[in-house]
N, CA, C and O atoms as a DFTB+ gen file, in Angstrom:
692 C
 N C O
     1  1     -11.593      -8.137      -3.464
     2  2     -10.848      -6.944      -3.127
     3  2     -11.820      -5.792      -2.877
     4  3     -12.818      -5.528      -3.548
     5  1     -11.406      -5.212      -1.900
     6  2     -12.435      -3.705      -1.479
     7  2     -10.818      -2.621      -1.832
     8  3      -9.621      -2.757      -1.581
     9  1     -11.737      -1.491      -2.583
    10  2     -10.476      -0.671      -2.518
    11  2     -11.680       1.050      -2.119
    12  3     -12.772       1.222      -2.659
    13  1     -11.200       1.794      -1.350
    14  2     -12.140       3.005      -1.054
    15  2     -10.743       3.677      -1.124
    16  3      -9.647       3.230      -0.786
    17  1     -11.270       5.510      -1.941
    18  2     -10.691       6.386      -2.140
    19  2     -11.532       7.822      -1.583
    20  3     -12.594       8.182      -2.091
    21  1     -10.829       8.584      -0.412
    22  2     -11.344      10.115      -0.035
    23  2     -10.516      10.737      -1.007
    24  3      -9.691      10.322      -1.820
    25  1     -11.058      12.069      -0.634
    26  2     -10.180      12.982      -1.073
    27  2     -11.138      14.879      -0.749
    28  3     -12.196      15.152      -1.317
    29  1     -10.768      15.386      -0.245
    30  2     -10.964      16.833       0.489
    31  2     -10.015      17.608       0.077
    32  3      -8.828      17.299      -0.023
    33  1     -10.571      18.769      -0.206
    34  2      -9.389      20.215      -0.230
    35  2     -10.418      21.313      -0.281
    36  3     -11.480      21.278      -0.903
    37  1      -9.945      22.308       0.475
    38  2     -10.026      23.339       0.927
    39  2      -9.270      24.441       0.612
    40  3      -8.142      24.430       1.105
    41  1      -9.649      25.683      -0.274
    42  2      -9.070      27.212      -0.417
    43  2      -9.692      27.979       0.064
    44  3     -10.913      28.001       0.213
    45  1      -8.539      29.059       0.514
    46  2      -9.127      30.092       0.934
    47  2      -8.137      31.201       0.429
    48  3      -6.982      31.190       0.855
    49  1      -8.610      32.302      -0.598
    50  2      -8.059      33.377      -0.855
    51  2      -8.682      34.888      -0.326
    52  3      -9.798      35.395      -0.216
    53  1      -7.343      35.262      -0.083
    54  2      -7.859      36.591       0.656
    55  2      -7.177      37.596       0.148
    56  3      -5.960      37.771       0.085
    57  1      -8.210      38.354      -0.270
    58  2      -7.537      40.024      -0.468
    59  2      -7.172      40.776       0.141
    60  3      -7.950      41.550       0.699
    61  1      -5.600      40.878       0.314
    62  2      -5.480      42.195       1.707
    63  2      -5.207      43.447       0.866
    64  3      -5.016      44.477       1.512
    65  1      -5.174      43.501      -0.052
    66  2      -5.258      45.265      -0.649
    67  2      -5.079      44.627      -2.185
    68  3      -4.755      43.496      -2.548
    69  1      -5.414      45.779      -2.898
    70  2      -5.019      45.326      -4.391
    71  2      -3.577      45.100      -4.957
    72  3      -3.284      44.949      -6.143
    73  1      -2.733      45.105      -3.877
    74  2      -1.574      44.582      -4.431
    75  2      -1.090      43.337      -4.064
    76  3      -0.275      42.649      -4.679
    77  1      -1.773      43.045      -2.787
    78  2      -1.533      41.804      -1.918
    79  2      -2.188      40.524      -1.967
    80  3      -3.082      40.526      -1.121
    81  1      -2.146      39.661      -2.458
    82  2      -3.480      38.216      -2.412
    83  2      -2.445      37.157      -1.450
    84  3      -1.268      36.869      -1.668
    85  1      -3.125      36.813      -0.593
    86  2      -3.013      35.458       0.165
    87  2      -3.802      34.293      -0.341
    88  3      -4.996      34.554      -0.483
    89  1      -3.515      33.318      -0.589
    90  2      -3.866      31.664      -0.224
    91  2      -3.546      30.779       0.713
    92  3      -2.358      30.710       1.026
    93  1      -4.572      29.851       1.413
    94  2      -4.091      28.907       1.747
    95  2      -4.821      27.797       1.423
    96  3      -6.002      27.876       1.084
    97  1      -3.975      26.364       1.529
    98  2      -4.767      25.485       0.956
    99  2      -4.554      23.875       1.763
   100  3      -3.546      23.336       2.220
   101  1      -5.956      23.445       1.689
   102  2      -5.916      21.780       3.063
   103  2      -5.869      21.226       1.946
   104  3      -6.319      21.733       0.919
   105  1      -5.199      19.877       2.037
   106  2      -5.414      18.694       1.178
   107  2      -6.221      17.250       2.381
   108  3      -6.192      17.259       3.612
   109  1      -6.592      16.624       1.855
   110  2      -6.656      15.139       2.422
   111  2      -7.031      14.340       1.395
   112  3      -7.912      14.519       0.554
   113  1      -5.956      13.060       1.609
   114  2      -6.151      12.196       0.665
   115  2      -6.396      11.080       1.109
   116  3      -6.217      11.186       2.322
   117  1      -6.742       9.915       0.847
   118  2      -7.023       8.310       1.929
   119  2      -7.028       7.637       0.554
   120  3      -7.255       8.188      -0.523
   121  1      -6.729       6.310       0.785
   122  2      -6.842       5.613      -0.151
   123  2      -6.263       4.179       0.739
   124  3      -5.216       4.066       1.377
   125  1      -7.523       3.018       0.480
   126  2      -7.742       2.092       1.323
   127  2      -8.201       1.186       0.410
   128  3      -9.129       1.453      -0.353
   129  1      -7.234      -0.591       0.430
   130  2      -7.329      -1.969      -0.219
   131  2      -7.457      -2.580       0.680
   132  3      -7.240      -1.933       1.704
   133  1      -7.771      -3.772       0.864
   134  2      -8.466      -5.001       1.523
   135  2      -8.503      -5.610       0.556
   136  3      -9.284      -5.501      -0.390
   137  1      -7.435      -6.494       0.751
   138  2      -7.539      -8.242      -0.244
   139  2      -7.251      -9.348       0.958
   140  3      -6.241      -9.681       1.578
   141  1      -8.581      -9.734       0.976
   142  2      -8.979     -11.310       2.036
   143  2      -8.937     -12.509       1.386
   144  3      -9.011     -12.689       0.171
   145  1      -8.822     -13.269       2.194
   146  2      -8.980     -14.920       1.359
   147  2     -10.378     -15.154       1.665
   148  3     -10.892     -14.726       2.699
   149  1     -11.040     -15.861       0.740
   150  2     -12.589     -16.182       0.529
   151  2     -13.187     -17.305       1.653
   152  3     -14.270     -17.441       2.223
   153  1     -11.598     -18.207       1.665
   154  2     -12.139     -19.545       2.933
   155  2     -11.344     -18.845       3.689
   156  3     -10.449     -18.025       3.489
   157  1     -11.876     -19.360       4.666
   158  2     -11.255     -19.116       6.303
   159  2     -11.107     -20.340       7.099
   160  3     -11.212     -20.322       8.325
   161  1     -10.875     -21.366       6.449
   162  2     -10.713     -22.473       6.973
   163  2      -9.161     -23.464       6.690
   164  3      -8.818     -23.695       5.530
   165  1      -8.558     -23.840       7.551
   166  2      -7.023     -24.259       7.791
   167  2      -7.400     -24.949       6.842
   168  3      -8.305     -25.697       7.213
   169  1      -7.107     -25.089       5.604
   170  2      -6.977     -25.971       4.920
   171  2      -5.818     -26.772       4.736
   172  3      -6.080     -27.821       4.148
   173  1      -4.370     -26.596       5.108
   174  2      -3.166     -26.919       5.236
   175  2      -3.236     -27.944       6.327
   176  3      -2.583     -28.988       6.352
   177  1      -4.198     -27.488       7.330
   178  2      -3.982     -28.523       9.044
   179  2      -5.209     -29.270       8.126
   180  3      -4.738     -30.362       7.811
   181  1      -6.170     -29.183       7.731
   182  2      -7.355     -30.441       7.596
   183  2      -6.703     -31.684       6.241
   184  3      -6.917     -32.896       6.264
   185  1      -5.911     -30.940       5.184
   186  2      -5.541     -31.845       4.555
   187  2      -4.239     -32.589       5.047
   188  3      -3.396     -33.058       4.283
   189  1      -4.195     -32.627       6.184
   190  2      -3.041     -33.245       7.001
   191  2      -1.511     -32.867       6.035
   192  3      -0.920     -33.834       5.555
   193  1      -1.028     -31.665       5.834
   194  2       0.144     -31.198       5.241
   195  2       1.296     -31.029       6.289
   196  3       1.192     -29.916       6.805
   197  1       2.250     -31.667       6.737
   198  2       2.982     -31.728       7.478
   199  2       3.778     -30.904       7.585
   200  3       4.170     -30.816       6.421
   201  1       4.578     -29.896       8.389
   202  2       5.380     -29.118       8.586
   203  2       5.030     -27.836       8.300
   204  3       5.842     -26.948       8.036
   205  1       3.664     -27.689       8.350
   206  2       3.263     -26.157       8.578
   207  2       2.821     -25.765       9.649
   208  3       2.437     -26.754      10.272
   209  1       2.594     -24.474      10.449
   210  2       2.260     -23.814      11.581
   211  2       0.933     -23.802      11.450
   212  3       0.377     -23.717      10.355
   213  1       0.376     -23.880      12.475
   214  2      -1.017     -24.043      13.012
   215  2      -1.223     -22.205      13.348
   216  3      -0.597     -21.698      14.278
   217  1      -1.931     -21.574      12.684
   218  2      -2.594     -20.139      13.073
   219  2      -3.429     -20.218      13.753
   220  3      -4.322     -20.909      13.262
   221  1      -3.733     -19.715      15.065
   222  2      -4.981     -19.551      15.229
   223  2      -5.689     -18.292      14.511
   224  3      -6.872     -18.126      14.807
   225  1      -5.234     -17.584      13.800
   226  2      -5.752     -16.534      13.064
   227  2      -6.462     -16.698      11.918
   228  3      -5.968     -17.192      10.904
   229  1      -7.515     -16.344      11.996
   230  2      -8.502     -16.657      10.494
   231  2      -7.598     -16.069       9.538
   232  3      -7.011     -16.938       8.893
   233  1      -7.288     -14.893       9.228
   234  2      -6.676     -14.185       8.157
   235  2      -5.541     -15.294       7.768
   236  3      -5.130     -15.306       6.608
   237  1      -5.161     -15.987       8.479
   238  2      -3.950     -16.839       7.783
   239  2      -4.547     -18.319       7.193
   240  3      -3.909     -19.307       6.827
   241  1      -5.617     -18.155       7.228
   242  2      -6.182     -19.504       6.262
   243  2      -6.539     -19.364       5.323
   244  3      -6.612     -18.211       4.897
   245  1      -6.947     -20.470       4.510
   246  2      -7.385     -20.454       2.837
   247  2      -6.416     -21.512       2.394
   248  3      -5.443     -22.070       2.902
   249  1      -7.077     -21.573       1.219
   250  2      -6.210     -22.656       0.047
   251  2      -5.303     -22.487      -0.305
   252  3      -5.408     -21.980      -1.422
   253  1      -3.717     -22.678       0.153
   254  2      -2.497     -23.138      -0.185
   255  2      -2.569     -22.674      -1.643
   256  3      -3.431     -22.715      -2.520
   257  1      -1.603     -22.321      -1.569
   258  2      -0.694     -21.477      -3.073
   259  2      -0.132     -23.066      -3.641
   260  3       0.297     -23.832      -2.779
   261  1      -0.146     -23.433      -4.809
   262  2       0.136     -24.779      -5.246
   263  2       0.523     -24.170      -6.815
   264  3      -0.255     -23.801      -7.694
   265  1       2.122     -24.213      -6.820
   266  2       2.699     -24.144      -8.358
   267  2       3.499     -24.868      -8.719
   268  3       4.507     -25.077      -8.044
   269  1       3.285     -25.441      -9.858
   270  2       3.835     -26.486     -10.825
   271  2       4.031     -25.858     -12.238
   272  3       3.202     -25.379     -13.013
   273  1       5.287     -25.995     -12.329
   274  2       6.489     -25.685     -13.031
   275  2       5.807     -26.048     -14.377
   276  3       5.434     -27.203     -14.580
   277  1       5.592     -24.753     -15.591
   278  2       4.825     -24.901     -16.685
   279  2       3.353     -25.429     -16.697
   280  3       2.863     -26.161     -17.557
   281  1       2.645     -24.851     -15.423
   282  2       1.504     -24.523     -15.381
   283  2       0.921     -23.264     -14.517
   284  3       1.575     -22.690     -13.647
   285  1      -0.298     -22.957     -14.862
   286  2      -0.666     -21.805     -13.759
   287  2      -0.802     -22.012     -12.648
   288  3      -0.925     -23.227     -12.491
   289  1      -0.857     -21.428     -11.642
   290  2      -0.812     -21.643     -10.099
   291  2      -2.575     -22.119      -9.670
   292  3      -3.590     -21.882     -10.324
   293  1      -2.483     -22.606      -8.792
   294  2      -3.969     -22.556      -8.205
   295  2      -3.604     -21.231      -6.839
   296  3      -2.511     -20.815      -6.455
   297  1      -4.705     -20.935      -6.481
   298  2      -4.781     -20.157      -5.343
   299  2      -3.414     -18.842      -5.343
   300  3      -2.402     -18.872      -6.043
   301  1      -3.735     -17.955      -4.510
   302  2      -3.050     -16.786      -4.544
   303  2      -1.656     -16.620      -3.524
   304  3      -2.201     -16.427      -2.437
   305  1      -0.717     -16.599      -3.362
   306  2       0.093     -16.482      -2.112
   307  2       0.570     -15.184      -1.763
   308  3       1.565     -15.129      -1.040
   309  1      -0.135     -13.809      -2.275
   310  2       0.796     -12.611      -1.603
   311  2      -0.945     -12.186      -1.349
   312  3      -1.374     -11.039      -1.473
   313  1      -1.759     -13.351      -0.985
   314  2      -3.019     -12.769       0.091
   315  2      -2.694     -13.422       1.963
   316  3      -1.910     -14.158       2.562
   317  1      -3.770     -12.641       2.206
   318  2      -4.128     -11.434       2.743
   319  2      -3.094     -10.469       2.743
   320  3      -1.946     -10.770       3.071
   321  1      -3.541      -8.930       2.277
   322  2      -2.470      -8.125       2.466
   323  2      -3.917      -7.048       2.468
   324  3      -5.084      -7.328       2.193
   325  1      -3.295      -5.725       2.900
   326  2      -4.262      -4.218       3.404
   327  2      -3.204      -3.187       2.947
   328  3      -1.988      -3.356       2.856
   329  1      -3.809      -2.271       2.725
   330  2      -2.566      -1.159       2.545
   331  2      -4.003       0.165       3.239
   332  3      -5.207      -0.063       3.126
   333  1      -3.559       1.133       3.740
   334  2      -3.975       2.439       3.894
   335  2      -2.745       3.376       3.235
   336  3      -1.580       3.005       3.372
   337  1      -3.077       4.621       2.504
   338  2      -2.231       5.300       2.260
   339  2      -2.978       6.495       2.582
   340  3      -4.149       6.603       2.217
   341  1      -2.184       7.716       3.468
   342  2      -3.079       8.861       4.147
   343  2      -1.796       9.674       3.617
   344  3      -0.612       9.369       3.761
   345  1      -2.571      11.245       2.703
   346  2      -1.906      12.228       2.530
   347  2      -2.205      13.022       3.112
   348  3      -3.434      13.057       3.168
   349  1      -1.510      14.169       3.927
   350  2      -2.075      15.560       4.628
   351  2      -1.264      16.683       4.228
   352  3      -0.121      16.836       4.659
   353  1      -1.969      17.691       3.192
   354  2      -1.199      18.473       2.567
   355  2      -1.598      20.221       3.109
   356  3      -2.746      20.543       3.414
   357  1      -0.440      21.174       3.142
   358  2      -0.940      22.444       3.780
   359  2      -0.124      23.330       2.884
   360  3       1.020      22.957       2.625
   361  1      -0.571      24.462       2.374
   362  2       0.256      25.263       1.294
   363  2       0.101      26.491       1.588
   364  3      -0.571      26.597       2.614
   365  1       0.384      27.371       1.198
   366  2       0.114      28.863       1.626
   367  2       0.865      29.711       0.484
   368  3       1.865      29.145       0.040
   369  1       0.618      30.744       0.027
   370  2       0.564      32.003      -1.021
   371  2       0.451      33.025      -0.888
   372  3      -0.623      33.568      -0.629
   373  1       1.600      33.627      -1.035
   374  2       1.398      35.640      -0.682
   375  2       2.007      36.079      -2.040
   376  3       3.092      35.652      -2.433
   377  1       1.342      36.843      -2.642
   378  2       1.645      37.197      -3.979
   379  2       1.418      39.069      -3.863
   380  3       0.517      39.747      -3.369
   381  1       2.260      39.306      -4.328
   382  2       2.636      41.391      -3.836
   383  2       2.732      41.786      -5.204
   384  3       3.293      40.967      -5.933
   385  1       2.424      42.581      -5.603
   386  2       2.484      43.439      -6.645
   387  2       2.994      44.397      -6.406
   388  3       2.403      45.018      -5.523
   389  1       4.378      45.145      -6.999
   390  2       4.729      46.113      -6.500
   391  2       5.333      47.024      -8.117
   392  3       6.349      46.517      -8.592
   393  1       4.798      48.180      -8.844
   394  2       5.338      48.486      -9.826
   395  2       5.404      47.755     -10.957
   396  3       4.476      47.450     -11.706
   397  1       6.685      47.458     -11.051
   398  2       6.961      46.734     -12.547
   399  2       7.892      44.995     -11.602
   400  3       8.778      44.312     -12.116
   401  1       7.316      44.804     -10.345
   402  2       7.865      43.700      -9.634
   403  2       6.515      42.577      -9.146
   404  3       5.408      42.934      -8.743
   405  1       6.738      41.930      -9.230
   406  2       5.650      40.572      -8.684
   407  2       6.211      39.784      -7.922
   408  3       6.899      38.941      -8.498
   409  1       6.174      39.724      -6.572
   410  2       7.008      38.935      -5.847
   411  2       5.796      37.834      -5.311
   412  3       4.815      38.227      -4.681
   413  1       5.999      36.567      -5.623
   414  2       5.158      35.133      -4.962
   415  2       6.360      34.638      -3.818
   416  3       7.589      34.711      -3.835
   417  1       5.531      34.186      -2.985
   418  2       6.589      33.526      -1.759
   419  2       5.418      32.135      -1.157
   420  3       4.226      32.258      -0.878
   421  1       5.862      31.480      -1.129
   422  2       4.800      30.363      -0.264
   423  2       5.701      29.343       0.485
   424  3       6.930      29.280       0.470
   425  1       4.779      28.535       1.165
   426  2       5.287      27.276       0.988
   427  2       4.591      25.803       1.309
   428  3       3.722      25.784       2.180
   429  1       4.850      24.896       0.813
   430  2       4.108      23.833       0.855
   431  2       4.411      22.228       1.656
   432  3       5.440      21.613       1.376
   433  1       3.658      21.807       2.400
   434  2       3.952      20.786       3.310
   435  2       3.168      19.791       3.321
   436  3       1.946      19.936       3.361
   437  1       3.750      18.645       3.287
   438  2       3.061      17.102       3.155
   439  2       3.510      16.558       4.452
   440  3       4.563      16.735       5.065
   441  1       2.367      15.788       4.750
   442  2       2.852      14.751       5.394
   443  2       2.480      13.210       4.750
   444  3       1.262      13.036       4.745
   445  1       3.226      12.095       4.226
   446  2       2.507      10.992       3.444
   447  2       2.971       9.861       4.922
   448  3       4.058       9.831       5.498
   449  1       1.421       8.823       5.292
   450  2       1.603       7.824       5.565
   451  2       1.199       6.425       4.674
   452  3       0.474       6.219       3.701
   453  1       2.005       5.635       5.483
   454  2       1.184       4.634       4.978
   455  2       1.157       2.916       6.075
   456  3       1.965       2.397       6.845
   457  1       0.266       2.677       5.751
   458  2       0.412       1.242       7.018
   459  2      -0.378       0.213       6.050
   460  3      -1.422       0.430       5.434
   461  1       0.463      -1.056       6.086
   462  2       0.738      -2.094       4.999
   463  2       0.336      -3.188       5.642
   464  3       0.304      -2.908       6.840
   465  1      -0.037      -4.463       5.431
   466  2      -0.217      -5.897       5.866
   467  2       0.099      -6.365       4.990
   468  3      -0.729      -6.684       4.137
   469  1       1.343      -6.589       4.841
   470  2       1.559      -7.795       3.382
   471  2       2.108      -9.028       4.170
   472  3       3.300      -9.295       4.017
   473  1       1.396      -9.754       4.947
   474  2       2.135     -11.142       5.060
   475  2       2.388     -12.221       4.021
   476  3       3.395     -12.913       3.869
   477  1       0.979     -12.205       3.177
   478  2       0.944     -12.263       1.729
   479  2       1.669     -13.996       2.022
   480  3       2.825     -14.187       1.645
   481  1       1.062     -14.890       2.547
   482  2       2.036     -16.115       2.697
   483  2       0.971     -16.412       3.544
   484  3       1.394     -17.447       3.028
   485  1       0.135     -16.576       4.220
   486  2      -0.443     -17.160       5.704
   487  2      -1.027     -18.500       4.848
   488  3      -0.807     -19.556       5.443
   489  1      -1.588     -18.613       3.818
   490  2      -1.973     -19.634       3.296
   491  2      -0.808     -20.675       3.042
   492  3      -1.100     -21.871       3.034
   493  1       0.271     -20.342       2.870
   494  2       1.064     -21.510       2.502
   495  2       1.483     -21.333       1.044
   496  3       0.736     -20.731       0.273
   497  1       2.856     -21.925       0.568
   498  2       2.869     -21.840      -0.741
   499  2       3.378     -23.259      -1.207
   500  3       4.065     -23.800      -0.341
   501  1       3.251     -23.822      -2.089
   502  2       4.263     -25.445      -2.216
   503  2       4.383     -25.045      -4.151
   504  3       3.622     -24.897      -5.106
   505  1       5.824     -25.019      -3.855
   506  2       6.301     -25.372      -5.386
   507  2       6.446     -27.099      -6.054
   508  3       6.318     -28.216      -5.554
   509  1       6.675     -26.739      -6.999
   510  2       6.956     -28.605      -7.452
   511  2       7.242     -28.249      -9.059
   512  3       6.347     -28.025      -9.874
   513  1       8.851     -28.241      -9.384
   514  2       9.839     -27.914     -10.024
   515  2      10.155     -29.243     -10.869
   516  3      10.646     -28.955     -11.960
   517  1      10.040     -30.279     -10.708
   518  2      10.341     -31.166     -11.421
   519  2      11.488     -31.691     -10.918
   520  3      11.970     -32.530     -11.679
   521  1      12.188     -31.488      -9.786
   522  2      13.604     -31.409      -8.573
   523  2      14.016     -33.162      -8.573
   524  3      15.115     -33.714      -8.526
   525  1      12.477     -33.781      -8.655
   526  2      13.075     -34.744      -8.200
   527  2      12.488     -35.966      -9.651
   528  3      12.911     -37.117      -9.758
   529  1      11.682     -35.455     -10.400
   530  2      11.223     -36.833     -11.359
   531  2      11.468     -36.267     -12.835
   532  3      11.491     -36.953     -13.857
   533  1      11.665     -34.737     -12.740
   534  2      12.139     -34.040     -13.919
   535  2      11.326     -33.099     -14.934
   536  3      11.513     -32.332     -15.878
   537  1      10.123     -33.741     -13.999
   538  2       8.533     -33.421     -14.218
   539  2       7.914     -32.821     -13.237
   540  3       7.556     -33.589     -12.343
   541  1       7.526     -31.116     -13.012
   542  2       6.548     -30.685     -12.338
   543  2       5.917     -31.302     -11.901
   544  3       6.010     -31.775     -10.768
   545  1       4.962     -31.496     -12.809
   546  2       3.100     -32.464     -12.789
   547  2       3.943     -33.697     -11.955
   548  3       3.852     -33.443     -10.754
   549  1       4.613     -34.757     -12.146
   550  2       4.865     -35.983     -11.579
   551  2       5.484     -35.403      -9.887
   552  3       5.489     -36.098      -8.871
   553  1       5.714     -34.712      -9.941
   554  2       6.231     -34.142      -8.154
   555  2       4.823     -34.345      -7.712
   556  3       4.168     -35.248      -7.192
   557  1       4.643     -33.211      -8.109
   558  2       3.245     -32.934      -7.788
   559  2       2.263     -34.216      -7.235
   560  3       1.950     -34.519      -6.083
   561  1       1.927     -34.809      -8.480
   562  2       1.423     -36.210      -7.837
   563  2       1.900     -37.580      -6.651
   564  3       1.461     -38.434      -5.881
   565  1       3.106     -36.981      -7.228
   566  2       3.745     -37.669      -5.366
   567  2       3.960     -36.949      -4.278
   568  3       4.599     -37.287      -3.282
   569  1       3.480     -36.069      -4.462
   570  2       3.686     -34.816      -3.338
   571  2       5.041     -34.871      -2.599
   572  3       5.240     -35.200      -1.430
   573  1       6.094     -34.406      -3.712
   574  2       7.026     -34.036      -3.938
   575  2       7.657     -32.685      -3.996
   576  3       8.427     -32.323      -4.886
   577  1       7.192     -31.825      -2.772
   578  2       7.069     -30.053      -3.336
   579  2       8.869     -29.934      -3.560
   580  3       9.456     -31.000      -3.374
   581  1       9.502     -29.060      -3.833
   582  2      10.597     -28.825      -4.017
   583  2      11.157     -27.749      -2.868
   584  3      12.274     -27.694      -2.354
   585  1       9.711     -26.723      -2.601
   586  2      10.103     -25.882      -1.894
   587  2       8.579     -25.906      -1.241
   588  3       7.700     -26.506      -1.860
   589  1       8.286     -25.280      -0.046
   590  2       7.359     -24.711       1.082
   591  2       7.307     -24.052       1.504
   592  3       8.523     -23.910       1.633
   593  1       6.685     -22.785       2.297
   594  2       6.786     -21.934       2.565
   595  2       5.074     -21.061       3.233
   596  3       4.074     -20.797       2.565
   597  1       5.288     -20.848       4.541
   598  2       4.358     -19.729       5.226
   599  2       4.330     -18.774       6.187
   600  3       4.258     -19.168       7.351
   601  1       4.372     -17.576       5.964
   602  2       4.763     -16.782       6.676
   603  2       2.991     -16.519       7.875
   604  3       1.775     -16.581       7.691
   605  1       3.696     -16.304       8.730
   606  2       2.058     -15.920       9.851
   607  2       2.547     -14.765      10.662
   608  3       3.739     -14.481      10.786
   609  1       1.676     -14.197      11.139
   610  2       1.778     -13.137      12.250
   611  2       0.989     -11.450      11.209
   612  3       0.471     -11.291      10.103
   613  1       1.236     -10.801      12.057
   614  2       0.565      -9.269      11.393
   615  2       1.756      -8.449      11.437
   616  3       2.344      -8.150      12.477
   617  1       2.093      -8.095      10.258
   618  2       2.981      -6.876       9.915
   619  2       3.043      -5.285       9.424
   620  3       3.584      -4.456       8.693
   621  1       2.129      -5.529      10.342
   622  2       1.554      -3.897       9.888
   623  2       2.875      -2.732      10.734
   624  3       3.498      -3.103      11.729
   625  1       3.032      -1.649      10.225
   626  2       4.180      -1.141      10.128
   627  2       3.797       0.633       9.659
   628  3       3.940       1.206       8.579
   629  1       3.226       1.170      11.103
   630  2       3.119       2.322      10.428
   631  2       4.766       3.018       9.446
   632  3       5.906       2.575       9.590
   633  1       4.331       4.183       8.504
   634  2       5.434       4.500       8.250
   635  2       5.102       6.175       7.428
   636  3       4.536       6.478       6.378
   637  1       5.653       6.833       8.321
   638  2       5.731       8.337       7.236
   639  2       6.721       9.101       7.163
   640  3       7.771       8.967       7.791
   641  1       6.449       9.963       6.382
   642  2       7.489      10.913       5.392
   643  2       7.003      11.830       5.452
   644  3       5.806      11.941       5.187
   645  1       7.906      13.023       5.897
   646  2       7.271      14.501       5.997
   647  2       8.535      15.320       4.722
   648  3       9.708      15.132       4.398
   649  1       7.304      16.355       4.302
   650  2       7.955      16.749       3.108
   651  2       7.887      18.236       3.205
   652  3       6.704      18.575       3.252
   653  1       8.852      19.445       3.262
   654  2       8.935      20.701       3.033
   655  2       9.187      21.705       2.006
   656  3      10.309      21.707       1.499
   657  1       8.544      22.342       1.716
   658  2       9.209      23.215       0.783
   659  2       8.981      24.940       0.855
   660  3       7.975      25.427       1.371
   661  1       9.729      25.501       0.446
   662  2       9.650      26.790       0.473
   663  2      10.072      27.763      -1.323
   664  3      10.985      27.469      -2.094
   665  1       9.199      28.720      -1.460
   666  2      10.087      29.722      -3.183
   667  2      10.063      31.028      -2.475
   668  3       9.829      31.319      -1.302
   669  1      10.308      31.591      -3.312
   670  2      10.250      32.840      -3.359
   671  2      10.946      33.620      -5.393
   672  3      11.910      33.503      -6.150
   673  1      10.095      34.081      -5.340
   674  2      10.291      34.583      -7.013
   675  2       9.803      35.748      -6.915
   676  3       8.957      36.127      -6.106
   677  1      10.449      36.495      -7.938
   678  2      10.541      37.509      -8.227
   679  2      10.574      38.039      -9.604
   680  3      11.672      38.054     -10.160
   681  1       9.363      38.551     -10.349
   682  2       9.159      38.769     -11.614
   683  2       9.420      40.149     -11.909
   684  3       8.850      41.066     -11.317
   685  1      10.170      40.290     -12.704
   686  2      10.490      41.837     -13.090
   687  2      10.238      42.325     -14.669
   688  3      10.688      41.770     -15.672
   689  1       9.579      43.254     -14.625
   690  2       9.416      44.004     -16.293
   691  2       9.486      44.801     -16.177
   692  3       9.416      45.574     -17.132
């Protein structure tokens, strides 16, 4: 797994008289996973496993997900997957002093993306439940899966959310 994290921000306050202060403020956030499979080799087409799709895509190879019912799994099945997550944040602050009044007013704006690869399946998965001998392990050895399963293709999917807000307050003594 590779995981990389940015992160940037930027203020700027300004005095426009002694009663007046402005802010404004940048955000940037990034935050980036990469989980690959280690082989890149069809292992599903070389061990002659019948009724799976042929990828030509490296990312969809590796060692078959193999679980048997009251044991641990071999190999991983929600790999290959990527995530990017990008924040872009903008805020602003006018704060007035007036007498025995303090008036703050701002407002603050996000934008959050994010773009995902979870095919999380290209390797293949084979269960073996005990469905047919009553026994996991004995499926298993007759290669007996109960269930199968591989998803292929790239699902990446940009997706964002824009977020607004606005105050205004007013402090009085």
């Amino acid at each position: 797994d590779k995981e990389r994290t940015m992160n940037v921000g930027i203020t700027n306050t300004h005095i426009f008289s002694p009663a007046m202060v402005g802010e404004l403020r940048l955000g940037y956030n990034r935050y980036t996973q990469i989980r690959a499979n280690l082989i890149l080799e069809d292992i599903p087409e070389q061990w002659g496993i019948k009724g799976t799709t042929k990828s030509p895509n490296p990312i969809d190879h590796g060692v078959p997900s193999i679980r048997v019912s009251g044991f641990e799994s071999i190999g991983k099945f929600n790999i290959p997957s990527d995530r990017t997550d990008i924040i872009y944040q903008l805020a602003g602050s006018l704060n007035y002093t007036a007498g025995n009044h303090s008036l703050k007013m701002g407002a603050d704006m996000w934008m959050v993306g994010s773009m995902r690869l979870n095919n999380g399946g290209g390797r293949g998965e084979f269960r073996f439940t005990g469905a047919y001998t009553g026994t996991g392990l004995a499926d298993l050895l007759l290669g007996y899966p109960r269930q199968t399963k591989r998803r292929l293709g790239d699902s990446r999917n940009p997706m964002w959310h824009e977020f607004y807000s606005l105050y205004l307050q007013d402090d009085w003594k």
